[in-house]
Structure formats: C-alpha cells, structure tokens
Coordinates of C-alpha atoms and ligand atoms in Angstrom, one line a residue:
X1 CA 205.1 44.6 93.3
X2 CA 203.6 41.1 93.8
X3 CA 200.5 40.6 95.9
X4 CA 200.8 37.8 98.5
X5 CA 197.9 35.3 98.0
X6 CA 197.9 33.9 101.5
X7 CA 196.9 37.2 103.1
X8 CA 193.5 38.7 103.5
X9 CA 193.4 41.8 101.4
X10 CA 196.0 43.2 98.9
X11 CA 199.1 43.6 101.1
X12 CA 202.4 43.9 99.2
X13 CA 204.7 41.0 99.4
X14 CA 207.3 41.8 102.2
X15 CA 210.0 39.7 100.4
X16 CA 209.9 42.1 97.4
X17 CA 210.5 45.0 99.9
X18 CA 213.4 43.1 101.6
X19 CA 215.0 42.3 98.3
X20 CA 214.6 45.8 97.0
X21 CA 216.2 47.2 100.1
X22 CA 219.1 44.7 99.8
X23 CA 219.4 45.5 96.0
X24 CA 220.0 49.2 96.7
X25 CA 222.8 48.4 99.2
X26 CA 224.3 45.8 96.9
X27 CA 224.4 48.5 94.1
X28 CA 226.1 51.0 96.4
X29 CA 228.7 48.4 97.4
X30 CA 229.1 47.3 93.8
X31 CA 228.8 43.7 95.1
X32 CA 230.2 40.8 93.1
X33 CA 227.2 39.3 91.2
X34 CA 227.8 35.8 92.7
X35 CA 227.8 37.2 96.3
X36 CA 224.9 39.3 95.4
X37 CA 222.9 36.2 94.5
X38 CA 224.0 34.4 97.7
X39 CA 222.9 37.3 99.9
X40 CA 219.6 37.8 98.0
X41 CA 218.4 34.2 98.7
X42 CA 217.7 32.3 101.9
X43 CA 220.2 29.5 102.6
X44 CA 217.9 26.9 104.0
X45 CA 214.1 26.6 104.3
X46 CA 212.1 24.0 106.2
X47 CA 208.4 23.7 105.5
X48 CA 206.3 21.3 107.5
X49 CA 202.7 20.3 107.6
X50 CA 202.1 18.7 111.0
X51 CA 199.2 17.2 112.9
X52 CA 198.0 18.6 116.2
X53 CA 195.6 16.9 118.6
X54 CA 192.8 19.3 119.3
X55 CA 190.5 19.4 122.3
X56 CA 187.8 16.8 121.9
X57 CA 190.1 14.4 120.2
X58 CA 190.1 15.6 116.6
X59 CA 193.3 16.1 114.6
X60 CA 194.1 19.2 112.6
X61 CA 197.0 19.8 110.2
X62 CA 198.9 23.1 110.5
X63 CA 201.7 24.5 108.3
X64 CA 204.9 26.0 109.7
X65 CA 208.3 27.2 108.5
X66 CA 211.8 27.8 109.7
X67 CA 214.1 29.7 107.4
X68 CA 217.8 30.5 107.6
X69 CA 218.9 33.4 105.5
X70 CA 222.7 33.7 106.0
X71 CA 224.9 32.1 108.7
X72 CA 228.3 33.6 107.9
X73 CA 228.5 35.7 111.1
X74 CA 227.2 33.0 113.5
X75 CA 224.3 30.7 114.4
X76 CA 220.8 31.4 113.1
X77 CA 218.8 33.8 115.3
X78 CA 215.3 35.0 115.0
X79 CA 211.8 34.8 116.4
X80 CA 208.8 32.5 115.7
X81 CA 205.6 34.1 114.6
X82 CA 202.1 32.6 115.1
X83 CA 199.7 34.5 112.8
X84 CA 197.0 33.6 110.3
X85 CA 198.7 35.6 107.5
X86 CA 202.1 33.9 107.9
X87 CA 203.5 32.8 104.5
X88 CA 206.8 31.4 103.3
X89 CA 207.7 34.7 101.6
X90 CA 207.0 36.6 104.8
X91 CA 209.2 34.3 106.8
X92 CA 212.0 34.6 104.2
X93 CA 211.8 38.4 104.4
X94 CA 211.8 38.4 108.2
X95 CA 214.8 36.0 108.2
X96 CA 216.7 38.4 105.8
X97 CA 215.9 41.4 108.1
X98 CA 217.3 39.4 111.1
X99 CA 220.6 38.9 109.3
X100 CA 220.9 42.7 108.7
X101 CA 219.7 43.5 112.2
X102 CA 222.3 41.4 113.9
X103 CA 225.0 42.8 111.7
X104 CA 224.0 46.5 112.3
X105 CA 224.4 46.1 116.0
X106 CA 227.3 43.7 115.6
X107 CA 226.0 40.5 117.2
X108 CA 227.6 37.2 116.2
X109 CA 224.5 35.8 114.6
X110 CA 223.1 34.9 111.3
X111 CA 219.4 35.6 110.4
X112 CA 216.5 33.2 110.8
X113 CA 212.7 33.3 111.3
X114 CA 210.0 30.8 111.9
X115 CA 206.2 31.0 111.5
X116 CA 203.1 28.9 111.8
X117 CA 199.9 29.8 110.0
X118 CA 197.5 29.9 113.0
X119 CA 195.5 32.3 115.0
X120 CA 196.8 31.6 118.5
X121 CA 193.9 33.4 120.1
X122 CA 191.5 30.7 118.6
X123 CA 193.3 27.8 120.4
X124 CA 193.0 26.6 124.0
X125 CA 196.1 26.4 126.2
X126 CA 196.4 22.7 125.6
X127 CA 196.1 23.1 121.8
X128 CA 198.6 25.9 121.9
X129 CA 201.0 23.7 123.8
X130 CA 200.4 20.7 121.6
X131 CA 201.0 22.8 118.5
X132 CA 204.2 24.3 119.9
X133 CA 205.7 21.0 121.0
X134 CA 204.9 19.4 117.7
X135 CA 206.2 22.3 115.6
X136 CA 209.4 22.4 117.7
X137 CA 209.8 18.6 117.1
X138 CA 209.5 19.2 113.4
X139 CA 212.1 21.9 113.2
X140 CA 214.3 20.4 116.0
X141 CA 216.9 19.1 113.4
X142 CA 217.8 22.7 113.0
X143 CA 217.8 23.9 116.6
X144 CA 220.7 24.2 119.1
X145 CA 222.5 26.9 121.0
X146 CA 225.3 26.9 118.4
X147 CA 222.9 26.2 115.4
X148 CA 219.6 28.0 115.6
X149 CA 218.2 29.9 118.6
X150 CA 214.5 31.0 118.2
X151 CA 212.8 33.7 120.3
X152 CA 209.3 35.3 120.6
X153 CA 207.7 37.3 117.8
X154 CA 204.1 38.3 117.0
X155 CA 201.7 35.8 118.6
X156 CA 204.3 34.0 120.7
X157 CA 205.4 34.7 124.2
X158 CA 207.7 33.5 127.1
X159 CA 205.4 30.6 128.0
X160 CA 205.7 29.3 124.4
X161 CA 209.5 29.7 124.6
X162 CA 209.5 27.6 127.8
X163 CA 207.6 24.8 125.9
X164 CA 210.2 25.1 123.1
X165 CA 213.1 24.8 125.6
X166 CA 211.4 21.9 127.4
X167 CA 210.7 20.0 124.2
X168 CA 214.2 20.2 122.9
X169 CA 215.6 19.4 126.3
X170 CA 213.3 16.3 126.5
X171 CA 214.7 15.1 123.2
X172 CA 218.3 15.7 124.2
X173 CA 217.9 14.2 127.7
X174 CA 219.3 17.3 129.5
X175 CA 218.3 20.9 129.9
X176 CA 219.3 23.0 127.0
X177 CA 218.5 26.5 128.1
X178 CA 220.5 28.3 125.4
X179 CA 218.4 26.8 122.6
X180 CA 215.8 29.6 122.8
X181 CA 215.6 33.1 124.2
X182 CA 212.8 35.2 125.6
X183 CA 212.1 32.4 128.2
X184 CA 210.7 33.1 131.6
X185 CA 213.4 34.1 134.1
X186 CA 212.7 31.0 136.2
X187 CA 213.9 28.7 133.4
X188 CA 217.0 30.5 132.2
X189 CA 215.5 33.7 130.8
X190 CA 217.2 37.1 131.5
X191 CA 215.8 40.0 133.4
X192 CA 214.8 42.8 131.0
X193 CA 214.0 40.7 127.9
X194 CA 210.3 41.2 127.9
X195 CA 210.4 45.0 127.4
X196 CA 213.7 45.0 125.6
X197 CA 212.5 46.0 122.1
X198 CA 210.4 48.8 123.6
X199 CA 213.3 49.9 125.7
X200 CA 215.6 49.9 122.7
X201 CA 213.1 52.2 121.0
X202 CA 213.2 54.5 124.0
X203 CA 217.0 54.7 123.9
X204 CA 217.0 55.5 120.1
X205 CA 214.3 58.2 120.6
X206 CA 216.3 59.7 123.5
X207 CA 219.4 60.0 121.2
X208 CA 217.3 61.5 118.4
X209 CA 215.6 63.9 120.8
X210 CA 219.0 65.1 122.0
X211 CA 220.4 65.4 118.4
X212 CA 217.4 67.3 117.1
X213 CA 216.8 69.4 120.3
X214 CA 213.3 68.0 120.8
X215 CA 212.6 67.9 124.5
X216 CA 211.2 64.4 125.2
X217 CA 209.3 65.8 128.1
X218 CA 206.0 66.8 126.4
X219 CA 207.0 65.4 122.9
X220 CA 204.0 63.9 121.2
X221 CA 203.9 60.2 120.2
X222 CA 201.6 57.9 118.2
X223 CA 202.1 54.2 118.4
X224 CA 200.6 51.6 116.0
X225 CA 200.4 48.3 117.8
X226 CA 199.8 47.8 121.5
X227 CA 201.5 44.4 122.0
X228 CA 204.8 43.5 123.5
X229 CA 206.7 46.1 121.4
X230 CA 204.3 49.0 121.0
X231 CA 202.8 48.7 124.5
X232 CA 206.2 48.7 126.2
X233 CA 207.6 51.5 124.0
X234 CA 204.5 53.7 124.8
X235 CA 204.7 53.0 128.5
X236 CA 208.5 53.7 128.7
X237 CA 208.1 56.9 126.6
X238 CA 205.2 58.1 128.8
X239 CA 207.4 57.4 131.8
X240 CA 209.9 59.9 130.4
X241 CA 207.3 62.6 130.2
X242 CA 206.3 62.1 126.5
X243 CA 202.7 62.6 125.6
X244 CA 201.4 59.4 124.0
X245 CA 198.4 60.8 122.2
X246 CA 197.3 57.8 120.1
X247 CA 197.7 54.0 120.3
X248 CA 196.1 51.3 118.2
X249 CA 195.6 47.6 118.1
X250 CA 193.8 45.3 115.7
X251 CA 190.5 46.4 117.3
X252 CA 190.9 50.1 116.7
X253 CA 192.7 53.3 117.7
X254 CA 192.3 55.4 120.8
X255 CA 193.2 59.2 120.7
X256 CA 193.6 61.8 123.4
X257 CA 195.3 65.1 122.6
X258 CA 196.2 65.7 126.2
X259 CA 197.9 62.3 126.4
X260 CA 196.6 58.8 127.2
X261 CA 197.0 57.0 130.5
X262 CA 199.2 54.3 128.9
X263 CA 199.7 52.3 132.1
X264 CA 195.9 51.9 132.7
X265 CA 195.4 50.9 129.1
X266 CA 198.2 48.3 129.4
X267 CA 196.7 46.8 132.5
X268 CA 193.3 46.5 130.7
X269 CA 195.0 45.0 127.6
X270 CA 196.9 42.5 129.8
X271 CA 193.6 41.5 131.3
X272 CA 192.4 40.5 127.8
X273 CA 190.8 43.8 126.8
X274 CA 190.8 45.5 123.3
X275 CA 191.5 49.2 122.8
X276 CA 188.1 49.7 121.1
X277 CA 186.4 48.9 124.4
X278 CA 188.5 51.1 126.6
X279 CA 187.8 54.7 127.7
X280 CA 190.2 57.6 128.2
X281 CA 190.1 58.8 124.6
X282 CA 188.2 59.1 121.4
X283 CA 188.1 56.3 118.8
X284 CA 189.8 57.0 115.5
X285 CA 190.0 54.8 112.4
X286 CA 193.2 52.8 112.5
X287 CA 194.8 54.5 109.5
X288 CA 194.1 58.0 111.0
X289 CA 196.9 57.3 113.4
X290 CA 199.4 57.7 110.6
X291 CA 198.2 61.2 109.7
X292 CA 198.5 62.7 113.2
X293 CA 201.0 65.7 113.5
X294 CA 203.2 64.1 116.1
X295 CA 206.9 64.4 116.9
X296 CA 207.4 60.6 116.8
X297 CA 205.3 58.0 115.0
X298 CA 206.1 54.4 116.0
X299 CA 204.7 51.7 113.8
X300 CA 204.9 48.6 115.9
X301 CA 202.6 46.1 114.2
X302 CA 202.8 44.2 110.9
X303 CA 204.9 44.9 107.9
X304 CA 203.7 46.8 104.8
X305 CA 201.7 49.4 106.8
X306 CA 203.2 52.7 105.4
X307 CA 202.7 52.5 101.7
X308 CA 203.1 55.4 99.2
X309 CA 199.4 56.2 99.8
X310 CA 199.7 56.2 103.6
X311 CA 203.0 58.1 103.5
X312 CA 201.3 61.0 101.6
X313 CA 199.2 61.7 104.7
X314 CA 202.0 61.4 107.3
X315 CA 202.5 64.6 109.3
X316 CA 205.0 63.1 111.9
X317 CA 208.5 64.6 111.9
X318 CA 210.2 61.3 112.7
X319 CA 209.2 57.7 112.2
X320 CA 210.8 55.1 114.4
X321 CA 210.1 51.6 113.1
X322 CA 209.3 49.2 116.0
X323 CA 207.8 46.6 113.6
X324 CA 209.8 44.6 111.0
X325 CA 209.3 46.1 107.5
X326 CA 206.5 48.5 108.3
X327 CA 207.4 50.8 105.4
X328 CA 207.3 49.7 101.8
X329 CA 210.0 51.0 99.4
X330 CA 207.5 53.2 97.6
X331 CA 206.3 54.5 101.0
X332 CA 209.9 55.2 101.9
X333 CA 210.4 57.2 98.7
X334 CA 207.4 59.4 99.5
X335 CA 208.6 60.0 103.1
X336 CA 212.1 60.9 101.8
X337 CA 210.4 63.5 99.5
X338 CA 208.5 64.9 102.4
X339 CA 211.7 65.0 104.5
X340 CA 210.3 62.7 107.2
X341 CA 213.2 61.2 109.1
X342 CA 212.9 57.4 109.3
X343 CA 214.9 55.3 111.8
X344 CA 214.8 51.9 110.1
X345 CA 213.6 48.7 111.7
X346 CA 217.0 47.0 111.5
X347 CA 218.3 49.6 113.9
X348 CA 215.3 50.8 115.9
X349 CA 213.8 47.5 116.9
X350 CA 217.1 45.6 117.7
X351 CA 216.5 45.9 121.5
X352 CA 214.9 42.5 121.5
X353 CA 217.6 40.6 119.7
X354 CA 220.3 42.4 121.6
X355 CA 218.9 41.3 125.0
X356 CA 218.3 37.8 123.5
X357 CA 222.0 37.8 122.9
X358 CA 222.6 38.7 126.5
X359 CA 220.2 35.9 127.6
X360 CA 222.1 33.4 125.4
X361 CA 225.5 34.4 126.8
X362 CA 224.1 34.1 130.3
X363 CA 222.7 30.6 129.5
X364 CA 226.0 29.4 128.0
X365 CA 227.9 30.6 131.1
X366 CA 225.3 29.6 133.7
X367 CA 225.9 33.1 135.2
X368 CA 223.1 35.6 135.4
X369 CA 223.2 39.4 135.4
X370 CA 221.3 42.1 137.3
X371 CA 218.7 44.0 135.4
X372 CA 220.7 47.2 135.6
X373 CA 223.6 45.5 133.8
X374 CA 221.2 44.3 131.0
X375 CA 219.8 47.9 130.6
X376 CA 223.2 49.5 130.6
X377 CA 224.7 47.1 128.0
X378 CA 221.5 47.4 125.8
X379 CA 221.8 51.2 125.9
X380 CA 225.5 51.0 125.0
X381 CA 225.1 48.6 122.1
X382 CA 222.1 50.3 120.5
X383 CA 223.4 53.8 121.0
X384 CA 226.8 52.9 119.4
X385 CA 225.0 51.4 116.4
X386 CA 222.8 54.5 116.1
X387 CA 225.8 56.7 116.1
X388 CA 227.6 54.6 113.5
X389 CA 224.6 54.6 111.2
X390 CA 224.1 58.4 111.6
X391 CA 227.8 59.0 110.9
X392 CA 227.7 56.9 107.8
X393 CA 224.5 58.5 106.6
X394 CA 226.0 62.0 107.1
X395 CA 229.3 61.2 105.4
X396 CA 227.7 59.5 102.4
X397 CA 224.6 61.6 102.2
X398 CA 222.3 58.6 102.7
X399 CA 219.0 58.0 104.5
X400 CA 219.3 56.2 107.8
X401 CA 217.9 53.1 106.2
X402 CA 220.4 53.2 103.3
X403 CA 223.2 53.7 105.8
X404 CA 222.1 50.9 108.1
X405 CA 221.7 48.6 105.1
X406 CA 225.1 49.6 103.8
X407 CA 226.7 48.8 107.2
X408 CA 224.9 45.5 107.6
X409 CA 225.4 44.2 104.1
X410 CA 229.1 45.1 104.0
X411 CA 229.6 43.2 107.3
X412 CA 227.7 40.2 106.1
X413 CA 229.4 40.3 102.7
X414 CA 232.8 40.4 104.3
X415 CA 232.1 37.4 106.5
X416 CA 230.6 35.5 103.6
X417 CA 233.6 36.3 101.4
X418 CA 236.2 35.6 104.0
X419 CA 234.7 32.2 104.8
X420 CA 234.6 31.3 101.1
X421 CA 232.7 28.5 99.5
X422 CA 233.2 25.0 100.8
X423 CA 234.1 22.6 99.1
Ligands
LIG1 N1 211.3 38.6 117.1 C1 212.3 39.6 117.5 C2 212.7 40.4 116.3 O1 212.1 40.4 115.2 C3 213.4 39.1 118.3 C4 214.3 38.1 117.7 C5 215.3 37.5 118.7 O2 215.4 37.9 119.8 O3 215.9 36.5 118.2 O4 213.7 41.1 116.4

C-alpha cells in the first residue's frame, strides 16, 4: 500500500483503501471493465492555489481541492475539510465514499468532497473568513443547488457554511440557501443537522443492540474523536443509559470504567478545552482506546486508524464507524478473522448527509420542518438502509461492509449504465 507523502507519519493512502473496497464489490458484481474504470476514477477534480490576506497585511497562498466522483444519481454532495494533512488522494477517496454513502441510503446525490490544506485553529476569525470566501470563489464554478452542495466536515462548521452561502449568494445577486447544507438555522439551516451524524450512529446502535440482545442501558462504549461526530454520539448514547468509558481527541484519551460524565466533558470541550486537561477519568495513550473490552467501539476521527496491527488488539464486540474510512482493508481482514462485527462508515455515518438532504429539500421548498420530523425521518431512512444491508449480508454470506458496498455500487452502476455515455 502506498504511503501518502503529504502526511506527517506513515499513514496508508486512503485512496488505495477506497479503490480496494470498490474492487471487491466490482468483482462480486462482475462489472463490465469499462464501467469498472468509470466508477474507480473521479469524474472531475479542481485544484486551486489561492492567496489569502492575513492579519497584518501579508499574503499567504493556500491549496484547496473540490472533487466530484460520480454524478449519475444526482448533484454532487459532500463536505469540505480543513486539515493540515488534506491531500488530493484523500479528497478523492472521501468523494468516492460519498457516492457510495448516498447510494446506500438512497439519496438522489452523487459523491463529492473538498479540502483545504490548513490548520484552522492556527487562523484568526478574519483569516478563516478570508480563506473560506476566497476558496468558495475559486470553486464556485462548480457550486449550485442542482450542481454541487457542500457541507461541513472535519475542521469546518456552521459558521463557515454561512460564509460559503453568503459568498455564492453575493456572486449570484440573490440568496441561494440550497447551495450548501449544515448552515445555521437562522440562514436556512435545518433543526437537527448539527448532531445528525451522532444521532444516526445512535439509531444504528439501537438496532444492533436489539438484534443482538445487548441492553443499551449499561452497554460499554469507547469513542475515538470528541468533535461533532464523536462528541454527539457519546452524549446521545450516554443519554440512553450506555456507559461511555473512554473518549479521545488529538490531545489524548480519558478513561473511567464507571462511565465518564460526557455532558460535562462536552461543555469543557466547547469552551475550548482539550481532553488531556480534563478530570473525571484517567489518561490513557490514544491507541489504548482500541484495545478496551467494550460492547461498542466508535472510531470517529480520521481515516486509516484501525490497521492490521491495531486490529490485533481490538477486544470490542462491535465497531461502528463514525469516521470516513477508519479501518484499512488489512485491518478489516484481521477483524473478520476475529469475528468482530463492523458496521461500515458508508452506512453508520450517513446521518449527516441524510439530514443535509432534508435541509436541501427544505431550502428548495422554502418550507421548514419541526425537529421531531427531522429525527423521525432520519431514523426511518437509516434504519431501512441498515435492514437492507443486514438482509443482503445474511442472504449472500457477506460482511456488512461487503453488503453495503454491493448495494451501493449496484445502484450507482445501474444509474451510470442507464444514463449511458453522451455523446
Ligand atoms: N461531511 C459529512 C460526511 O462525510 C457530511 C456530508 C454532507 O452532509 O454532505 O458525511
């Protein structure tokens, strides 16, 4: 497996993992070689080096990308990541995973992703706004409610989505709320979007717990990542009586066998704190989180975290992937040998894009829903997809990842084939 050069440390290239997962599904479907080539590559890639005015008057050049993988099922959909380790291959992999994700839960979208190589925490508010507005301008030839609809991802939030919406709207001369999702509610966002990925994880775990007769009340959970996905999932699970015994962020890992006070930790995190400075538990090394004997392990940080080496130490019964691509293909193989059940990212973390879809629909209709309706519909969509994937896995003796990929690739293949090649 190739090593990505833009990253600090030897992290496997996520595009290799994404292509390997696709290849396995393509083999199973006996895909036509031409279509196979189409689906294994990204349709469109925009790379931009753009200047940003920094505080104090200096100019700095940043690099960003926006990639469309496949648009056969609808407009391009996917988040924008601000992170120092962003690379074109990472954005390609994330765009490909977005295509499969939307297809698994049957949303009318193609897959896209964007990224800027930057540490957003190192910028002032003004610099972050300047960077966002200029990056949006650079990629604006792609954007539009029926063309390409970005959303938050790692390092971006609802305030950044408001700047994206405003920048596109200023160019067009009218408010274009449906051009981006994950916006603040006051500018066309939907209720329930912020916690949606975490809530989707909760609904999947509730189904699993029922299927496997594991009472959620008292079930033990470890969560890697304490941001928008991991933090929300941990809080919602704790709210259902689960015992969240370990959480980690980039600063470290906090452990308490009796259960952490997740709500208090979230409040401190929101106030700018790091887990390594918080009380209420013992500090563990970050990787120790993966070897805890929990009922559910939720990796909700970066890709490539559960490699073959990490997988050997996993003692969790079930892994629910909150992050995109947290398990490498060789990690997956070790987990399969150990009979650890893995609910794949393209199913488990779809809560975010599902509620993004609801936001987009509301923006297009200028008609907004109550939060209860958002939650009910989210639960219906993700539970149906979970059931479909489980049924396919059972009938064809596949892992949940293999079944989810089979379902997704067959849907995208069908749309691509039916639309044909123009001209
Ligand atoms: N960035 C999120 C994801 O990876 C959300 C994408 C969206 O809502 O478009 O699923």
